[in-house]
Coordinates of C-alpha atoms and ligand atoms in Angstrom, one line a residue:
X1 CA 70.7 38.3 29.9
X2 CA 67.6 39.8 28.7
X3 CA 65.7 38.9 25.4
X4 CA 65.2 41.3 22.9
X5 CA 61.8 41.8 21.7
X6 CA 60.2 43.9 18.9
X7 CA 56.7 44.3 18.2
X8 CA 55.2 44.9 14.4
X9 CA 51.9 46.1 14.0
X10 CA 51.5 49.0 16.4
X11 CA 47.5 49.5 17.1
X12 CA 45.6 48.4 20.0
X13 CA 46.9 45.7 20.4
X14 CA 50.6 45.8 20.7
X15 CA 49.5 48.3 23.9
X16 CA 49.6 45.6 26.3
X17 CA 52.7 43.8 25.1
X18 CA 54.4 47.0 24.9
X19 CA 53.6 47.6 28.5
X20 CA 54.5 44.1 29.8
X21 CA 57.4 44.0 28.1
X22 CA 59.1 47.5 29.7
X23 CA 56.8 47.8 32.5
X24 CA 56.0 44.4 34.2
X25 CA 58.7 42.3 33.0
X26 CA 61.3 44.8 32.3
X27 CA 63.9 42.7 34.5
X28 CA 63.9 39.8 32.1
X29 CA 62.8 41.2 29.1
X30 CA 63.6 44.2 26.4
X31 CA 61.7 45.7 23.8
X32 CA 64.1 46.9 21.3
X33 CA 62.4 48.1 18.5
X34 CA 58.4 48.8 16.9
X35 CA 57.2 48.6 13.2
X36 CA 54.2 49.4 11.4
X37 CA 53.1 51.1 7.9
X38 CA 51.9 53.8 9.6
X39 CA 54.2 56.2 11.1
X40 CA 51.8 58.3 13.2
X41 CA 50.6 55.4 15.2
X42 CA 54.2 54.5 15.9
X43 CA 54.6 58.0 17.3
X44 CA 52.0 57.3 19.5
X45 CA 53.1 54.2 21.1
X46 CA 56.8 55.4 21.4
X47 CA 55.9 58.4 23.1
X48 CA 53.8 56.2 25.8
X49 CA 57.4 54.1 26.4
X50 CA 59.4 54.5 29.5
X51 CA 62.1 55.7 26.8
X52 CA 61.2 55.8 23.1
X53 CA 63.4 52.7 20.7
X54 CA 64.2 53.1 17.0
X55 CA 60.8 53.0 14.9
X56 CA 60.6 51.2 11.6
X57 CA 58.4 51.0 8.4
X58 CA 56.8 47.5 8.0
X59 CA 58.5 47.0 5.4
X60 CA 62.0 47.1 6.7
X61 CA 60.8 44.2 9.5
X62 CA 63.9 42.2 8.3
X63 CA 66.8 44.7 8.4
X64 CA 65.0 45.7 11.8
X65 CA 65.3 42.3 13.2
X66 CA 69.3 42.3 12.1
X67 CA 69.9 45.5 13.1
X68 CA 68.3 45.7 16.4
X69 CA 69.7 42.1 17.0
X70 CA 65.9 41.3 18.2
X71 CA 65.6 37.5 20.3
X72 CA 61.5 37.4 19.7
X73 CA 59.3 39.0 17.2
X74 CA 55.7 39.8 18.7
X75 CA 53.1 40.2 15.9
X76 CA 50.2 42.4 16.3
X77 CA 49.6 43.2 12.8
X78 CA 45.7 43.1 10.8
X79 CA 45.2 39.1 10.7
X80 CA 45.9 38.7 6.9
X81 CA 50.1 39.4 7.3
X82 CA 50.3 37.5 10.3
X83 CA 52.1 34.9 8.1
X84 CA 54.1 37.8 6.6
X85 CA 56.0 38.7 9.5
X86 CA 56.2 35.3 11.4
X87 CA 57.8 33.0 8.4
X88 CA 60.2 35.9 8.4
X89 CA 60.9 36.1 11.8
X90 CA 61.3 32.4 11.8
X91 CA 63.6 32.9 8.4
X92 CA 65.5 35.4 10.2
X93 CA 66.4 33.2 13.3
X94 CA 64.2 34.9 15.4
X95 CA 61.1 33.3 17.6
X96 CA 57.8 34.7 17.5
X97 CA 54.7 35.5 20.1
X98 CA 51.7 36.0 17.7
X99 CA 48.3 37.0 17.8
X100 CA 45.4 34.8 17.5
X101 CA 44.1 33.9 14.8
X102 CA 47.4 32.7 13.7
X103 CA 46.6 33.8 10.2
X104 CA 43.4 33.7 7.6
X105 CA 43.3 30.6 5.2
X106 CA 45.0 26.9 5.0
X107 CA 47.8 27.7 2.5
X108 CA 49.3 30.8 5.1
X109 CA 48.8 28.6 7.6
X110 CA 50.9 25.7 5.9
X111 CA 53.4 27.9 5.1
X112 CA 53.9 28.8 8.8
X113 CA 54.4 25.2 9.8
X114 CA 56.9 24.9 6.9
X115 CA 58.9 27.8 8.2
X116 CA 58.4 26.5 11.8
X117 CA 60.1 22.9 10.5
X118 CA 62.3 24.4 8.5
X119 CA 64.0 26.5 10.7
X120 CA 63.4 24.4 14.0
X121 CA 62.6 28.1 15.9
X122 CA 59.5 28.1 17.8
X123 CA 55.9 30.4 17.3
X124 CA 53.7 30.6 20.6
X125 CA 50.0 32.0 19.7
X126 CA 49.1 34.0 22.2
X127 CA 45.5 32.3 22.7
X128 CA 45.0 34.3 26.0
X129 CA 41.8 32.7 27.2
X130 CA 43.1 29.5 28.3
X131 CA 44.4 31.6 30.8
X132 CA 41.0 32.4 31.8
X133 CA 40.7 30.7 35.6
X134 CA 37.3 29.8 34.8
X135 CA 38.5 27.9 31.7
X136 CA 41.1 26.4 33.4
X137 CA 38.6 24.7 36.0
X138 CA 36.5 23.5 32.9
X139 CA 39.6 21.5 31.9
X140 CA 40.6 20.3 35.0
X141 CA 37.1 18.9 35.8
X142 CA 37.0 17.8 32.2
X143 CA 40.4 15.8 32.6
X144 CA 39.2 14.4 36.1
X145 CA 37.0 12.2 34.5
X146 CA 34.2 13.8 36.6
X147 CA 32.0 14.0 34.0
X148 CA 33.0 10.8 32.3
X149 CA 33.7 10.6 28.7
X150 CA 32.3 13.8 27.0
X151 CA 29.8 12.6 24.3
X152 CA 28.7 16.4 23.0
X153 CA 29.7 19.6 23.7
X154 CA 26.4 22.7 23.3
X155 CA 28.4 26.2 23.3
X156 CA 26.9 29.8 22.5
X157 CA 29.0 32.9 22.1
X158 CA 27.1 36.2 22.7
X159 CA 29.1 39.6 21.1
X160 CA 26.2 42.7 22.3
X161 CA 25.5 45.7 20.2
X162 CA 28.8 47.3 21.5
X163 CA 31.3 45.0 21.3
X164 CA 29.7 43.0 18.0
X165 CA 28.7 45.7 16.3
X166 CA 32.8 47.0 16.1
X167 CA 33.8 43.8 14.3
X168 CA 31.9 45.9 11.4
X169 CA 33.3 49.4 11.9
X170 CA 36.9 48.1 11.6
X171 CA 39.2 45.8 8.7
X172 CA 37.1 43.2 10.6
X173 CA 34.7 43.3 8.1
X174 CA 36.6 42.0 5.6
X175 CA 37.0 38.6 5.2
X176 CA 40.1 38.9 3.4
X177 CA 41.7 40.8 6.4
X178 CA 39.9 38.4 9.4
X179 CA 38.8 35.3 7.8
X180 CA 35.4 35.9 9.0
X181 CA 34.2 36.1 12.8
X182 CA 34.2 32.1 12.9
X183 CA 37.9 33.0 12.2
X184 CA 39.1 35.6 13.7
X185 CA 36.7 35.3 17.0
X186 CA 35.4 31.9 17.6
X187 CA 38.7 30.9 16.5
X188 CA 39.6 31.8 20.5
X189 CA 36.7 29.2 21.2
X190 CA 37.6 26.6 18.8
X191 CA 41.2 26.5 20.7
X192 CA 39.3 25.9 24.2
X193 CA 37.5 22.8 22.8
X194 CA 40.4 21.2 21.1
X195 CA 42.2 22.4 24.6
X196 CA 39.7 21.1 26.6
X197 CA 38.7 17.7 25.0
X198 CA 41.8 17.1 23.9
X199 CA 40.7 16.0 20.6
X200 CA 40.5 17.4 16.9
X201 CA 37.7 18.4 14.7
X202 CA 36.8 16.0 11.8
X203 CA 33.7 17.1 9.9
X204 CA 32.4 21.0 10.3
X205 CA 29.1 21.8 8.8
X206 CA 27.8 25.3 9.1
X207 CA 25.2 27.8 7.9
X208 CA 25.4 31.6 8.5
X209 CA 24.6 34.8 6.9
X210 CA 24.7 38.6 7.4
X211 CA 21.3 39.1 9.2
X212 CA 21.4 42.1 11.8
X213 CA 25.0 44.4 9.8
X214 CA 25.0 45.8 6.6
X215 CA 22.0 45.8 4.3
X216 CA 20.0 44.3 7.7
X217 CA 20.2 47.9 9.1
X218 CA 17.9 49.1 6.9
X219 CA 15.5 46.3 7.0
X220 CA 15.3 46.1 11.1
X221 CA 15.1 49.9 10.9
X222 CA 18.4 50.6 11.8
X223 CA 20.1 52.3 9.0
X224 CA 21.3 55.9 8.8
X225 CA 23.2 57.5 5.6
X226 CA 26.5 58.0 6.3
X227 CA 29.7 56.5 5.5
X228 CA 31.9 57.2 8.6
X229 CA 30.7 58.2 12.0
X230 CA 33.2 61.0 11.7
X231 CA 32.1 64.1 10.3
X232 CA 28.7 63.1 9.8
X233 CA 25.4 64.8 11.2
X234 CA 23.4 61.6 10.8
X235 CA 25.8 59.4 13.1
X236 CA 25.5 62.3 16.0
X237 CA 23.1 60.4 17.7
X238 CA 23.5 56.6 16.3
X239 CA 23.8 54.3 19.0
X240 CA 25.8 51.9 16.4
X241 CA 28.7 54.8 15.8
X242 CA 31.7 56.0 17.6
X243 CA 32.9 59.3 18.0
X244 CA 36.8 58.9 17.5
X245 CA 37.2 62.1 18.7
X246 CA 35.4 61.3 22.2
X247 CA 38.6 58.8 23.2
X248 CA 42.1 60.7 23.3
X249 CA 43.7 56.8 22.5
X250 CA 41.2 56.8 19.5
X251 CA 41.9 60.0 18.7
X252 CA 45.8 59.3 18.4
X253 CA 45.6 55.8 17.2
X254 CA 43.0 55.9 14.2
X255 CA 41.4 59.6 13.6
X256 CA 45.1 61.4 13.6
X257 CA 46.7 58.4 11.8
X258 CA 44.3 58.8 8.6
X259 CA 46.2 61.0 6.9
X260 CA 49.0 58.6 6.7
X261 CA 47.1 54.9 5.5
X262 CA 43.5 56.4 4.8
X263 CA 42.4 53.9 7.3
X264 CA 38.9 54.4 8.6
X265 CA 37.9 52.7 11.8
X266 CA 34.2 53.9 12.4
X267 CA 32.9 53.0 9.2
X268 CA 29.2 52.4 9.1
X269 CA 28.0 48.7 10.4
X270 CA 25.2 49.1 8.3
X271 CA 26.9 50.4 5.0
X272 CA 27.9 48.8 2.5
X273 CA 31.2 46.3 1.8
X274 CA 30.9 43.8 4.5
X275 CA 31.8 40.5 3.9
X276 CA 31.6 38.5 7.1
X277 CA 28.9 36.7 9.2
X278 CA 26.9 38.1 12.0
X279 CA 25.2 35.0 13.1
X280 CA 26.2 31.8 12.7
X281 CA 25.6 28.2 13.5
X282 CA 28.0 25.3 13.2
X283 CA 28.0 21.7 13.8
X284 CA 31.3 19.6 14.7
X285 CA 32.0 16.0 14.5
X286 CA 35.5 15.4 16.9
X287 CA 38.0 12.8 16.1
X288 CA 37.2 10.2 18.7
X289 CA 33.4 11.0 18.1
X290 CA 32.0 13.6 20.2
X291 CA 30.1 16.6 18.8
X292 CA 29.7 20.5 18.9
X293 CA 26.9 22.7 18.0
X294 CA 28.0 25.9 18.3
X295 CA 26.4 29.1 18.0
X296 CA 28.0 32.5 17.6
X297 CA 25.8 35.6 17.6
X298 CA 27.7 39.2 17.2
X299 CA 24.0 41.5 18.0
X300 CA 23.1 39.9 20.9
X301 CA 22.1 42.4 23.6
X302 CA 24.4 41.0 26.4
X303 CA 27.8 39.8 26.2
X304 CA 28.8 36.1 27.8
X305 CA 29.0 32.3 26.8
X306 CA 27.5 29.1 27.6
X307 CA 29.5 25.6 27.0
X308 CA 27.9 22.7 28.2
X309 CA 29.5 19.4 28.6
X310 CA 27.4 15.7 28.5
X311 CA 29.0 13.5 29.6
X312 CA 29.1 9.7 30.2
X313 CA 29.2 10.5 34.1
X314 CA 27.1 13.9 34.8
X315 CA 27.2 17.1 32.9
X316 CA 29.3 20.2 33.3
X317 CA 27.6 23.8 32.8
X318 CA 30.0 26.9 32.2
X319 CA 27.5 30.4 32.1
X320 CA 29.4 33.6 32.3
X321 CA 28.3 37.1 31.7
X322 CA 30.8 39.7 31.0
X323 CA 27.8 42.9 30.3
X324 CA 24.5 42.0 31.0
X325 CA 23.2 44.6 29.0
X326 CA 24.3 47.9 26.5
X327 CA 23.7 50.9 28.9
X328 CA 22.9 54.0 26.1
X329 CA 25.8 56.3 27.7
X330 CA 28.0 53.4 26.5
X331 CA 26.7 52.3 23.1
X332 CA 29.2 54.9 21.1
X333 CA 32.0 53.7 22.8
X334 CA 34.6 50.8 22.2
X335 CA 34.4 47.6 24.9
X336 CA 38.3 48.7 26.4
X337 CA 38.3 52.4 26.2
X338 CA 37.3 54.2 29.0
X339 CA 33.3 53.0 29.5
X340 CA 33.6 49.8 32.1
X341 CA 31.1 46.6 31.0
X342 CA 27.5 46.7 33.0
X343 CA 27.0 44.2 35.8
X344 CA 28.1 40.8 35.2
X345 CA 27.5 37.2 36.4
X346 CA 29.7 33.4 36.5
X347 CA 28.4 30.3 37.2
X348 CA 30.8 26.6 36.7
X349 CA 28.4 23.4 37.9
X350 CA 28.7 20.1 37.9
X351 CA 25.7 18.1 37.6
X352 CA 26.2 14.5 38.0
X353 CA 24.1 11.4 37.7
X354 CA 22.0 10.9 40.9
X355 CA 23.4 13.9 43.0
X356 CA 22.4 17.3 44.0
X357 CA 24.4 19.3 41.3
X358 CA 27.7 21.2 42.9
X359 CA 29.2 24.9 41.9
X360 CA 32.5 25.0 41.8
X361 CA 34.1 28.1 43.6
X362 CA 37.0 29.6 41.3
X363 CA 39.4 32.0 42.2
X364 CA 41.6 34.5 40.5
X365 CA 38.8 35.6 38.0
X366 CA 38.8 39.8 36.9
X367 CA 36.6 41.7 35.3
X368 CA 39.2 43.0 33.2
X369 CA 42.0 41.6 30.6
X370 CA 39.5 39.1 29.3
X371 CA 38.6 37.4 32.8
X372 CA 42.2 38.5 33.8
X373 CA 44.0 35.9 31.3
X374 CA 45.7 38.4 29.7
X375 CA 47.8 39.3 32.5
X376 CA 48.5 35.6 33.7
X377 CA 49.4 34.5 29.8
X378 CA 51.9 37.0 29.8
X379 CA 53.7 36.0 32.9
X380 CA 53.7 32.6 31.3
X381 CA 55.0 33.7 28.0
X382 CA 57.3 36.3 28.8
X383 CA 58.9 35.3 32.4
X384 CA 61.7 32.6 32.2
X385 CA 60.9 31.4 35.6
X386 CA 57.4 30.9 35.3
X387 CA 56.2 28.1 36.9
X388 CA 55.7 24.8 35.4
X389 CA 52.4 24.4 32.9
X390 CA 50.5 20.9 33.7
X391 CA 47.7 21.9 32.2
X392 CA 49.3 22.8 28.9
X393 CA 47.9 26.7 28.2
X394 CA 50.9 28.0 25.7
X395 CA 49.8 27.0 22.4
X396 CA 52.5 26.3 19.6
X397 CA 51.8 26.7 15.6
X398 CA 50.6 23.5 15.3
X399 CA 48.1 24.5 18.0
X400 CA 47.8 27.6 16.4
X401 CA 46.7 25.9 13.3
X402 CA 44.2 23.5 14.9
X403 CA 42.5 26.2 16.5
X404 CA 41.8 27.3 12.3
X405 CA 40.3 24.0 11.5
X406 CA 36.6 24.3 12.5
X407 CA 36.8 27.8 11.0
X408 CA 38.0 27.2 7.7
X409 CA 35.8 24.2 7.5
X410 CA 33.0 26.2 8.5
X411 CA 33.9 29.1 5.9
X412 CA 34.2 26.5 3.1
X413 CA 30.9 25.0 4.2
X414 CA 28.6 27.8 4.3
X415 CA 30.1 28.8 1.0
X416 CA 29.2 25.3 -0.8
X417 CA 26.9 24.2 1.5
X418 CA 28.6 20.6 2.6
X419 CA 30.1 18.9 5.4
X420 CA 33.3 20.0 5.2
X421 CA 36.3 17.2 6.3
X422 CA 39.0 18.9 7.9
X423 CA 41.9 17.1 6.1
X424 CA 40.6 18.7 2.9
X425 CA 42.1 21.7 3.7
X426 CA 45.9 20.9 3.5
X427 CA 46.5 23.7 6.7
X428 CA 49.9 21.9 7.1
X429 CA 49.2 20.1 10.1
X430 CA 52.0 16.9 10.8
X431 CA 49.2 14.8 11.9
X432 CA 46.1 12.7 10.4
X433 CA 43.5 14.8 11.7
X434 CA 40.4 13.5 9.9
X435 CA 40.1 10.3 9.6
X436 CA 38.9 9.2 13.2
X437 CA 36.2 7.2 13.8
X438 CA 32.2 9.1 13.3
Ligands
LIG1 N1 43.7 38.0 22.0 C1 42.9 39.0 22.2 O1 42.2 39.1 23.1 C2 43.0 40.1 21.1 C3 42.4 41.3 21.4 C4 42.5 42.4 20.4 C5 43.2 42.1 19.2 N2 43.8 40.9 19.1 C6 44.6 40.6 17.8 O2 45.7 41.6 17.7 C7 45.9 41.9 16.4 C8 45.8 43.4 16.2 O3 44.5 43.9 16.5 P1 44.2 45.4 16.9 O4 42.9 45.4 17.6 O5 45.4 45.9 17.6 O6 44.1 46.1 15.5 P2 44.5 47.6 15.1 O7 43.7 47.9 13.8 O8 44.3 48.5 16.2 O9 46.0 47.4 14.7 C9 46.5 46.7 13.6 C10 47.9 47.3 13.2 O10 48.4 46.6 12.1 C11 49.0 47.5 11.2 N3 49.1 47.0 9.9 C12 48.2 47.1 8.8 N4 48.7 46.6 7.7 C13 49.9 46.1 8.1 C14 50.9 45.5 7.3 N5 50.8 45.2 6.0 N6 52.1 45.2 7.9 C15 52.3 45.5 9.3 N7 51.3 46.1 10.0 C16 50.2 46.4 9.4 C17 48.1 48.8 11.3 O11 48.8 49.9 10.9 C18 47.8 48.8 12.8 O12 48.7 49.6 13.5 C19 44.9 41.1 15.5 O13 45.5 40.0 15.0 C20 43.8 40.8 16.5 O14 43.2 39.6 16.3 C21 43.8 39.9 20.0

């Protein structure tokens, strides 16, 4: 018998599970039902169905659930009601695929694990780039032993003027709807450490500001007086605005949808109201002792990572870029719509001790669905068949939570300026997490 699945929170998003879910694995799966606040939006993504399912406001997600007798509830929401709709999933006797981050702060994040005990149903976060072949490798060769024990892990995060500078357009910039970029974004990167090393954080210090956004627009030279791109003569020819109107999914998702929810999604990154980070360093102490500096910058002119591994027995080198540069035809679009990224580049070595260092040939990377995770998560998540896991990619809530850690640490730190210890933060998590050795 198929699963019943209904999605809440019907923007970008919810597109691909939408489409796996009637398209690519329609035989064992059913989607049954959508919800959002915003009516127009839900228009748009039941029209693009095979054949359209009953429609409901947010806030009737619980009668939906009963009615439509819905198996799985898949969250795409705005981070900050993640919790919302998953504890009642959970109360509802449903079992929930959610988006990363799982949710914003420590106390919605405990009170998911409650709900998860409570109830004994299970909540997979979709944390789709452990899928990612090339990250798979990294955490094979780190499990090997290859590289020995790992004493410190060195890892930068590049987000270029397109794709960083729409984390400011959108709720994004909020920290009350993302938690911040350490959050919301590196969040994804946190995951792959704790995945990867198999360990938890213990002590997060960090230091980060608003530099290059906001009020920085005018000081770089940047800035242009508008409020919203649309509309507006000055943002005709601003590299750092999008024409919503240029993109018929933009169109239909966000520029037609206004008139319901008032929400504005090409607001101006240099404008006023932002309250997250652009550029941010962090420093991590791990429970069995290694370390982390970290490094996320969101107006970088190319778009890739580094993550380097020292080890006891050689070193292991991760360099992948996904854009090597903005090209100006594509600077007022959005990174997924329409304009593909520029030319890109991937490079996984080993270096050990004493030996000519070795790449490691991966196969089954794309240059599209986030190094083509996306597509290999859902056949994981969605497919009842799906072949075994031995290198554990689904991530549960407790997962899900640990993936938070280093980011609320980091938060709380670069708002007091201490070393945060992750226990402080009472996220809900069963086990001691902070107390390992320094
Ligand atoms: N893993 C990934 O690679 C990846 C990529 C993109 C987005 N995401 C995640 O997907 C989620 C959605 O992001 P998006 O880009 O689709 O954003 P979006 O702005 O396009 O869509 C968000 C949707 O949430 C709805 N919403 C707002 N308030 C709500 C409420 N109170 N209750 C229910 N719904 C509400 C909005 O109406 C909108 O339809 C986010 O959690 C984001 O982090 C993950």
């Amino acid at each position: 018998m198929k699963l019943r699945y209904a999605i809440v929170g019907t923007g970008s998003r919810a597109e691909m599970f939408a489409r796996a879910l009637t398209a690519e694995h329609r035989d064992t799966c059913e989607l049954v039902a959508l919800a959002d606040p915003n009516p127009v939006r839900l228009a748009v993504h039941n029209a693009r169905l095979p054949a359209p399912v009953p429609t409901y406001a947010a806030a009737d997600f619980t009668e939906m659930l009963a009615k439509e007798r819905v198996d799985v509830a898949v969250v795409t929401t705005v981070d900050r009601v993640h919790d919302e709709y998953i504890v009642a999933a959970l109360e509802a006797g449903c079992d929930v695929l959610t988006e990363k981050p799982m949710t914003v702060d420590a106390p919605r994040s405990k009170r998911i694990l409650d709900a998860v005990r409570r109830t004994g149903r299970s909540v997979k976060v979709t944390f789709n780039y452990r899928y990612n072949p090339l990250h798979e490798a990294v955490k094979r060769v780190v499990a090997s032993g290859e590289i020995g024990e790992v004493g410190s892990v060195h890892f930068e995060w590049l987000l270029d003027v397109r794709h960083g500078a729409d984390y400011f357009r959108r709720w994004h910039r909020d920290k009350a709807d993302s938690g911040g970029l350490l959050v919301h974004k590196s969040g994804h990167h946190f995951d792959l450490v704790n995945w990867w090393l198999d360990d938890l954080p213990a002590e997060v210090y960090a230091s980060g500001r608003l530099f290059f956004y906001g009020g920085g627009g005018a000081r770089h030279g940047y800035a242009r007086d508008y409020e919203r791109a649309h509309g507006a003569a000055a943002a005709a020819d601003d590299p750092f605005a999008i024409a919503l109107d240029g993109d018929p999914t933009l169109k239909a998702l966000y520029l037609d949808a206004e008139a319901a929810d008032g929400y504005q999604r090409d607001r101006n990154v240099f404008g006023p109201g932002i309250t997250i980070e652009d550029d941010l360093a962090v420093l991590v102490r791990y429970g069995r002792g290694a370390t982390m500096t970290y490094h996320l910058t969101a107006y970088a002119p190319w778009e890739g990572y580094r993550v380097m591994f020292n080890g006891s027995r050689g070193r292991l080198e991760l360099e992948v870029v996904e854009s090597d540069h903005v090209a100006p035809a594509a600077a007022s679009t959005v990174k997924g719509f329409g304009t593909p990224a520029e030319q890109g580049y991937r490079s996984l070595r080993v270096h050990p001790f004493w030996a000519p260092p070795r790449d490691l040939a991966v196969t089954g990377y794309e240059r599209k669905g986030h190094g083509g995770a996306d597509g290999r998560m859902l056949a994981d998540l969605l497919d009842p068949h799906a072949p075994a896991d031995p290198l554990g990619r689904t991530a549960d809530a407790e997962a899900g939570a640990r993936a938070l850690l280093v980011g609320l640490a980091a938060n709380e730190s670069i708002a007091t300026g201490r070393p945060i210890a992750t226990h402080t933060l009472d996220a809900g998590l069963a086990e001691d997490h902070g107390t390992a050795n320094a």
